[in-house]
Amino acid sequence: MSNIWIVGNGAREQAIKAACEKSLLSKSVKLITESECRDFLKTPSDTQKTDLVIFGPEQPICDGLVDEVQQIGIKCIGVNKKFSQLESSKLLAKKFIVTHGIKCAKLLPIESNEFPQVMKFDGLCKGKGVKVLYNNEEKNVFARKFTGMRYFIEEYLEGDEISVMSYLYSGRLINFRPARDFKRLSKEKDAPNTGGMGAYTPVKLTEEQQIKLQIYLKKLETALLQEGADFNGFIYSGLIWTRGDWYVLEYNVRLGDPECQAILTNLKNDFLDILLNGTEPEYHEGVGACLTIAAKGYPDTPIKGDEIILPEDSSVDVYFAGVKEKDGKLYSDGGRVLSLCTNSENPFLTLKNYADKIRMEHKYFRKDIDI
Ligand code: AMP
Ligand code: GLY
């Protein structure tokens, strides 16, 4: 039985908390912030307070907090600092990919005039450091977005994307079923990228896609082990199907948000048993899905402070992403406000119906997304 701390406070972490609370292996579960975790490190006499720390977002992971907590003898689930560079440096990730014979978009000269092309900043940019460019004017504007940060240009690939989350446990990869997230704010091609407006799992794949996916995941496992990966933590592969194979678009060193919520909604067995004992995931029938309720103005200038009144419906799990509670009432307090989750044959129908009934003045969600 474990006392579990989860670092982070978004909808993904709320969903992880709910999954841990359901587990027979947990005694208590609470969310803590990165700075609470740092304060804890200063008072090592407190080590009996927690048996396990699970890391949600990339920032504390890339800051090396997993290594620091482990150093005082506490079990962690999270990628160590060395391997966190797979997310924090897209150039290092490219080197890793190419070294291990995995496919990815090829680099183009910075001054390339071959459009469309993709510009990527080489650092943590909260999902805003990548843009598909269609002309030089866009290129010049985007190049100034994160001044001082290195960037590179790569070829544009066209195809269907999936997110595959894997858990490295005792030297082997346990892979969750593929999920799909909806990154753009609306269905328009030039709509801004967001932290994810919804997600579902499983994704229907052809037999060839499934075979190639298994080959890719084996290569990833071998690559991680050859490079000496010895943490227990999550690796997220953003993959695109093109030229008859899976190409890596990005690595993240955590569970995706909102893909994590979709996976955990669909998961049948005990999540903590997977994390602590390396059991294989099992799933419910149907599709696990998640719909993001955002605030109008998101991602750049979300309107905050609306009162939120939620309908009663026990078939939908609601996780708070940007919500403040005051005097027993709920208020929107961020761009991404709520994460709605359910598992069924037609989950987005249920989620959109629920979303329609939420009272919140500046509510925004994608009505077009579906499985
Ligand atoms: P990333 O953060 O690298 O996954 O990029 C965010 C999104 O940009 C991806 O999910 C893709 O939709 C798109 N993207 C990134 N790289 C490429 C590429 N080489 N070709 C086409 N689209 C890309
Ligand atoms: N949904 C993509 C991410 O978490 O980065």
Short mmCIF file of N, CA and C in Angstrom, two decimals, residues 104-219:
data_model
loop_
_atom_site.label_atom_id
_atom_site.label_comp_id
_atom_site.label_asym_id
_atom_site.label_seq_id
_atom_site.Cartn_x
_atom_site.Cartn_y
_atom_site.Cartn_z
N CYS A 104 12.31 9.70 -39.52
CA CYS A 104 11.77 11.02 -39.15
C CYS A 104 11.91 11.94 -40.35
N ALA A 105 11.33 13.14 -40.24
CA ALA A 105 11.42 14.11 -41.34
C ALA A 105 12.87 14.55 -41.50
N LYS A 106 13.28 14.77 -42.76
CA LYS A 106 14.69 15.16 -42.92
C LYS A 106 14.87 16.66 -42.72
N LEU A 107 16.06 16.97 -42.20
CA LEU A 107 16.38 18.38 -41.96
C LEU A 107 16.57 19.09 -43.28
N LEU A 108 16.15 20.35 -43.36
CA LEU A 108 16.37 21.17 -44.55
C LEU A 108 17.29 22.32 -44.15
N PRO A 109 18.01 22.91 -45.13
CA PRO A 109 18.81 24.09 -44.80
C PRO A 109 17.89 25.19 -44.27
N ILE A 110 18.39 25.97 -43.33
CA ILE A 110 17.59 27.04 -42.71
C ILE A 110 16.96 27.95 -43.77
N GLU A 111 17.73 28.21 -44.84
CA GLU A 111 17.24 29.17 -45.86
C GLU A 111 16.37 28.51 -46.93
N SER A 112 16.02 27.22 -46.74
CA SER A 112 15.27 26.50 -47.77
C SER A 112 13.99 27.23 -48.20
N ASN A 113 13.75 27.20 -49.50
CA ASN A 113 12.53 27.81 -50.03
C ASN A 113 11.50 26.76 -50.43
N GLU A 114 11.72 25.55 -49.97
CA GLU A 114 10.80 24.44 -50.31
C GLU A 114 9.62 24.49 -49.33
N PHE A 115 8.46 24.89 -49.82
CA PHE A 115 7.28 25.01 -48.92
C PHE A 115 6.22 23.97 -49.31
N PRO A 116 5.36 23.48 -48.40
CA PRO A 116 5.45 23.78 -46.97
C PRO A 116 6.68 23.16 -46.33
N GLN A 117 7.08 23.75 -45.23
CA GLN A 117 8.20 23.24 -44.44
C GLN A 117 7.82 23.47 -42.97
N VAL A 118 8.60 22.89 -42.08
CA VAL A 118 8.22 22.99 -40.67
C VAL A 118 9.36 23.59 -39.87
N MET A 119 9.05 24.62 -39.09
CA MET A 119 10.07 25.22 -38.22
C MET A 119 9.85 24.70 -36.81
N LYS A 120 10.95 24.30 -36.16
CA LYS A 120 10.85 23.79 -34.79
C LYS A 120 11.89 24.46 -33.91
N PHE A 121 11.43 25.03 -32.82
CA PHE A 121 12.36 25.60 -31.84
C PHE A 121 12.88 24.48 -30.95
N ASP A 122 14.16 24.61 -30.60
CA ASP A 122 14.83 23.52 -29.89
C ASP A 122 14.76 23.72 -28.37
N GLY A 123 13.58 23.69 -27.82
CA GLY A 123 13.46 23.84 -26.36
C GLY A 123 12.03 23.61 -25.97
N LEU A 124 11.74 23.72 -24.65
CA LEU A 124 10.36 23.53 -24.20
C LEU A 124 9.55 24.78 -24.52
N CYS A 125 8.51 24.65 -25.34
CA CYS A 125 7.72 25.82 -25.76
C CYS A 125 6.23 25.59 -25.52
N LYS A 126 5.90 24.66 -24.64
CA LYS A 126 4.49 24.39 -24.32
C LYS A 126 3.66 24.11 -25.57
N GLY A 127 4.22 23.37 -26.49
CA GLY A 127 3.49 22.99 -27.70
C GLY A 127 3.36 24.11 -28.73
N LYS A 128 4.00 25.27 -28.46
CA LYS A 128 3.84 26.38 -29.40
C LYS A 128 5.10 26.63 -30.22
N GLY A 129 6.07 25.74 -30.11
CA GLY A 129 7.35 25.98 -30.77
C GLY A 129 7.48 25.34 -32.14
N VAL A 130 6.35 24.85 -32.68
CA VAL A 130 6.39 24.18 -33.99
C VAL A 130 5.37 24.83 -34.90
N LYS A 131 5.77 25.12 -36.15
CA LYS A 131 4.77 25.65 -37.08
C LYS A 131 5.04 25.16 -38.49
N VAL A 132 3.96 24.80 -39.15
CA VAL A 132 4.05 24.47 -40.57
C VAL A 132 4.00 25.80 -41.31
N LEU A 133 4.97 26.02 -42.19
CA LEU A 133 5.07 27.31 -42.89
C LEU A 133 4.78 27.13 -44.38
N TYR A 134 4.05 28.10 -44.92
CA TYR A 134 3.66 28.00 -46.33
C TYR A 134 4.37 29.03 -47.21
N ASN A 135 5.01 30.02 -46.60
CA ASN A 135 5.75 31.01 -47.39
C ASN A 135 6.79 31.73 -46.52
N ASN A 136 7.62 32.55 -47.18
CA ASN A 136 8.72 33.22 -46.48
C ASN A 136 8.25 34.24 -45.46
N GLU A 137 7.09 34.85 -45.75
CA GLU A 137 6.59 35.86 -44.82
C GLU A 137 6.27 35.22 -43.46
N GLU A 138 5.53 34.10 -43.53
CA GLU A 138 5.21 33.37 -42.28
C GLU A 138 6.49 32.93 -41.58
N LYS A 139 7.45 32.54 -42.39
CA LYS A 139 8.71 32.05 -41.84
C LYS A 139 9.41 33.14 -41.03
N ASN A 140 9.47 34.35 -41.61
CA ASN A 140 10.14 35.46 -40.92
C ASN A 140 9.44 35.82 -39.62
N VAL A 141 8.11 35.79 -39.65
CA VAL A 141 7.36 36.15 -38.44
C VAL A 141 7.60 35.10 -37.36
N PHE A 142 7.50 33.82 -37.72
CA PHE A 142 7.60 32.76 -36.70
C PHE A 142 9.03 32.67 -36.14
N ALA A 143 10.02 32.95 -37.00
CA ALA A 143 11.42 32.85 -36.56
C ALA A 143 11.70 33.79 -35.39
N ARG A 144 10.89 34.87 -35.28
CA ARG A 144 11.13 35.85 -34.20
C ARG A 144 10.38 35.51 -32.93
N LYS A 145 9.63 34.39 -32.95
CA LYS A 145 8.71 34.11 -31.84
C LYS A 145 9.42 33.81 -30.52
N PHE A 146 10.49 33.04 -30.57
CA PHE A 146 11.20 32.70 -29.33
C PHE A 146 12.64 33.17 -29.48
N THR A 147 12.83 34.47 -29.36
CA THR A 147 14.17 35.02 -29.62
C THR A 147 15.21 34.39 -28.69
N GLY A 148 16.36 34.11 -29.27
CA GLY A 148 17.45 33.54 -28.47
C GLY A 148 17.45 32.03 -28.45
N MET A 149 16.38 31.41 -28.93
CA MET A 149 16.33 29.95 -28.93
C MET A 149 16.71 29.42 -30.32
N ARG A 150 17.46 28.33 -30.34
CA ARG A 150 17.83 27.74 -31.64
C ARG A 150 16.60 27.15 -32.33
N TYR A 151 16.60 27.18 -33.64
CA TYR A 151 15.53 26.47 -34.35
C TYR A 151 16.09 25.76 -35.57
N PHE A 152 15.30 24.89 -36.13
CA PHE A 152 15.72 24.23 -37.36
C PHE A 152 14.50 24.06 -38.26
N ILE A 153 14.78 23.70 -39.51
CA ILE A 153 13.71 23.53 -40.50
C ILE A 153 13.72 22.07 -40.95
N GLU A 154 12.54 21.47 -41.05
CA GLU A 154 12.49 20.10 -41.57
C GLU A 154 11.41 19.98 -42.64
N GLU A 155 11.51 18.90 -43.40
CA GLU A 155 10.53 18.70 -44.48
C GLU A 155 9.14 18.48 -43.88
N TYR A 156 8.14 18.85 -44.66
CA TYR A 156 6.75 18.68 -44.25
C TYR A 156 6.30 17.27 -44.63
N LEU A 157 5.73 16.56 -43.67
CA LEU A 157 5.21 15.22 -43.96
C LEU A 157 3.70 15.26 -43.90
N GLU A 158 3.07 14.48 -44.77
CA GLU A 158 1.62 14.48 -44.80
C GLU A 158 1.11 13.09 -44.46
N GLY A 159 0.15 13.00 -43.57
CA GLY A 159 -0.39 11.69 -43.24
C GLY A 159 -1.19 11.75 -41.95
N ASP A 160 -1.71 10.58 -41.53
CA ASP A 160 -2.48 10.51 -40.31
C ASP A 160 -1.53 10.37 -39.12
N GLU A 161 -1.89 11.06 -38.05
CA GLU A 161 -1.02 11.04 -36.86
C GLU A 161 -1.63 10.21 -35.75
N ILE A 162 -0.76 9.58 -34.98
CA ILE A 162 -1.20 8.91 -33.75
C ILE A 162 -0.22 9.25 -32.63
N SER A 163 -0.69 9.09 -31.41
CA SER A 163 0.18 9.25 -30.25
C SER A 163 0.29 7.89 -29.58
N VAL A 164 1.51 7.44 -29.37
CA VAL A 164 1.67 6.16 -28.68
C VAL A 164 2.45 6.40 -27.39
N MET A 165 1.81 6.04 -26.29
CA MET A 165 2.46 6.23 -25.00
C MET A 165 2.99 4.89 -24.52
N SER A 166 4.23 4.91 -24.11
CA SER A 166 4.90 3.70 -23.65
C SER A 166 5.40 3.94 -22.24
N TYR A 167 5.50 2.86 -21.48
CA TYR A 167 6.01 2.97 -20.11
C TYR A 167 7.23 2.07 -20.02
N LEU A 168 8.38 2.69 -19.76
CA LEU A 168 9.60 1.89 -19.60
C LEU A 168 9.63 1.40 -18.16
N TYR A 169 9.60 0.07 -18.01
CA TYR A 169 9.56 -0.53 -16.68
C TYR A 169 10.60 -1.64 -16.61
N SER A 170 11.54 -1.49 -15.72
CA SER A 170 12.57 -2.52 -15.53
C SER A 170 13.15 -3.02 -16.85
N GLY A 171 13.52 -2.10 -17.70
CA GLY A 171 14.23 -2.49 -18.92
C GLY A 171 13.38 -3.03 -20.04
N ARG A 172 12.05 -2.84 -19.96
CA ARG A 172 11.25 -3.19 -21.14
C ARG A 172 10.13 -2.16 -21.32
N LEU A 173 9.64 -2.07 -22.54
CA LEU A 173 8.59 -1.09 -22.83
C LEU A 173 7.23 -1.75 -22.76
N ILE A 174 6.36 -1.13 -21.98
CA ILE A 174 4.96 -1.56 -21.96
C ILE A 174 4.21 -0.48 -22.76
N ASN A 175 3.56 -0.91 -23.84
CA ASN A 175 2.96 0.09 -24.74
C ASN A 175 1.45 0.15 -24.58
N PHE A 176 0.94 1.37 -24.46
CA PHE A 176 -0.51 1.56 -24.46
C PHE A 176 -0.99 1.61 -25.91
N ARG A 177 -2.29 1.37 -26.09
CA ARG A 177 -2.81 1.40 -27.46
C ARG A 177 -2.73 2.82 -28.02
N PRO A 178 -2.61 2.93 -29.34
CA PRO A 178 -2.51 4.25 -29.94
C PRO A 178 -3.72 5.14 -29.64
N ALA A 179 -3.45 6.41 -29.49
CA ALA A 179 -4.51 7.40 -29.28
C ALA A 179 -4.37 8.46 -30.37
N ARG A 180 -5.43 9.22 -30.54
CA ARG A 180 -5.33 10.35 -31.49
C ARG A 180 -5.76 11.59 -30.75
N ASP A 181 -4.99 12.66 -30.90
CA ASP A 181 -5.45 13.91 -30.28
C ASP A 181 -5.74 14.93 -31.37
N PHE A 182 -6.54 15.91 -31.01
CA PHE A 182 -6.92 16.97 -31.94
C PHE A 182 -6.22 18.22 -31.44
N LYS A 183 -5.12 18.57 -32.14
CA LYS A 183 -4.27 19.65 -31.63
C LYS A 183 -4.78 21.03 -32.00
N ARG A 184 -5.40 21.13 -33.18
CA ARG A 184 -5.76 22.48 -33.64
C ARG A 184 -7.03 22.98 -32.96
N LEU A 185 -7.11 24.31 -32.83
CA LEU A 185 -8.22 24.94 -32.15
C LEU A 185 -9.56 24.70 -32.85
N SER A 186 -9.52 24.59 -34.19
CA SER A 186 -10.73 24.27 -34.93
C SER A 186 -10.31 23.40 -36.09
N LYS A 187 -11.28 23.04 -36.94
CA LYS A 187 -10.88 22.12 -38.03
C LYS A 187 -10.17 22.82 -39.18
N GLU A 188 -10.13 24.16 -39.14
CA GLU A 188 -9.44 24.89 -40.22
C GLU A 188 -7.95 24.51 -40.22
N LYS A 189 -7.39 24.41 -41.43
CA LYS A 189 -6.01 23.97 -41.57
C LYS A 189 -5.01 24.92 -40.90
N ASP A 190 -5.35 26.22 -40.93
CA ASP A 190 -4.40 27.19 -40.37
C ASP A 190 -4.78 27.62 -38.95
N ALA A 191 -5.67 26.87 -38.30
CA ALA A 191 -6.05 27.21 -36.92
C ALA A 191 -4.85 26.99 -36.00
N PRO A 192 -4.74 27.80 -34.94
CA PRO A 192 -3.57 27.66 -34.07
C PRO A 192 -3.49 26.30 -33.38
N ASN A 193 -2.27 25.87 -33.12
CA ASN A 193 -2.06 24.65 -32.35
C ASN A 193 -2.38 24.92 -30.89
N THR A 194 -2.97 23.94 -30.23
CA THR A 194 -3.29 24.10 -28.81
C THR A 194 -2.66 22.95 -28.04
N GLY A 195 -2.90 22.93 -26.75
CA GLY A 195 -2.45 21.79 -25.94
C GLY A 195 -3.34 20.57 -26.14
N GLY A 196 -4.28 20.61 -27.08
CA GLY A 196 -5.13 19.44 -27.35
C GLY A 196 -6.59 19.73 -27.02
N MET A 197 -7.45 19.62 -28.02
CA MET A 197 -8.89 19.92 -27.83
C MET A 197 -9.71 18.66 -27.59
N GLY A 198 -9.06 17.50 -27.69
CA GLY A 198 -9.77 16.25 -27.45
C GLY A 198 -8.88 15.09 -27.86
N ALA A 199 -9.28 13.89 -27.50
CA ALA A 199 -8.49 12.71 -27.86
C ALA A 199 -9.35 11.48 -27.74
N TYR A 200 -8.94 10.41 -28.44
CA TYR A 200 -9.63 9.12 -28.25
C TYR A 200 -8.67 7.96 -28.46
N THR A 201 -9.07 6.84 -27.93
CA THR A 201 -8.31 5.61 -28.10
C THR A 201 -9.25 4.42 -27.99
N PRO A 202 -9.08 3.31 -28.71
CA PRO A 202 -8.01 3.05 -29.66
C PRO A 202 -8.28 3.70 -31.01
N VAL A 203 -7.23 3.77 -31.82
CA VAL A 203 -7.35 4.28 -33.19
C VAL A 203 -7.34 3.06 -34.10
N LYS A 204 -8.23 3.05 -35.09
CA LYS A 204 -8.26 1.90 -36.01
C LYS A 204 -7.05 1.98 -36.94
N LEU A 205 -6.29 0.88 -36.97
CA LEU A 205 -5.12 0.84 -37.85
C LEU A 205 -5.25 -0.34 -38.79
N THR A 206 -4.64 -0.22 -39.98
CA THR A 206 -4.62 -1.36 -40.90
C THR A 206 -3.62 -2.39 -40.35
N GLU A 207 -3.67 -3.59 -40.94
CA GLU A 207 -2.76 -4.63 -40.47
C GLU A 207 -1.31 -4.20 -40.68
N GLU A 208 -1.06 -3.59 -41.83
CA GLU A 208 0.31 -3.14 -42.12
C GLU A 208 0.76 -2.08 -41.11
N GLN A 209 -0.15 -1.16 -40.78
CA GLN A 209 0.19 -0.12 -39.81
C GLN A 209 0.50 -0.73 -38.44
N GLN A 210 -0.28 -1.77 -38.08
CA GLN A 210 -0.05 -2.41 -36.78
C GLN A 210 1.29 -3.12 -36.75
N ILE A 211 1.60 -3.81 -37.84
CA ILE A 211 2.89 -4.53 -37.89
C ILE A 211 4.05 -3.54 -37.81
N LYS A 212 3.94 -2.47 -38.60
CA LYS A 212 5.02 -1.47 -38.61
C LYS A 212 5.13 -0.77 -37.26
N LEU A 213 4.00 -0.65 -36.58
CA LEU A 213 4.03 -0.02 -35.26
C LEU A 213 4.80 -0.89 -34.26
N GLN A 214 4.55 -2.20 -34.33
CA GLN A 214 5.28 -3.11 -33.43
C GLN A 214 6.78 -3.06 -33.73
N ILE A 215 7.12 -2.97 -35.02
CA ILE A 215 8.55 -2.89 -35.39
C ILE A 215 9.16 -1.60 -34.82
N TYR A 216 8.40 -0.51 -35.00
CA TYR A 216 8.89 0.77 -34.48
C TYR A 216 9.10 0.70 -32.96
N LEU A 217 8.12 0.14 -32.25
CA LEU A 217 8.20 0.13 -30.77
C LEU A 217 9.36 -0.75 -30.28
N LYS A 218 9.64 -1.80 -31.02
CA LYS A 218 10.78 -2.66 -30.66
C LYS A 218 12.08 -1.88 -30.85
N LYS A 219 12.13 -1.12 -31.96
CA LYS A 219 13.33 -0.29 -32.21
C LYS A 219 13.52 0.74 -31.12
#
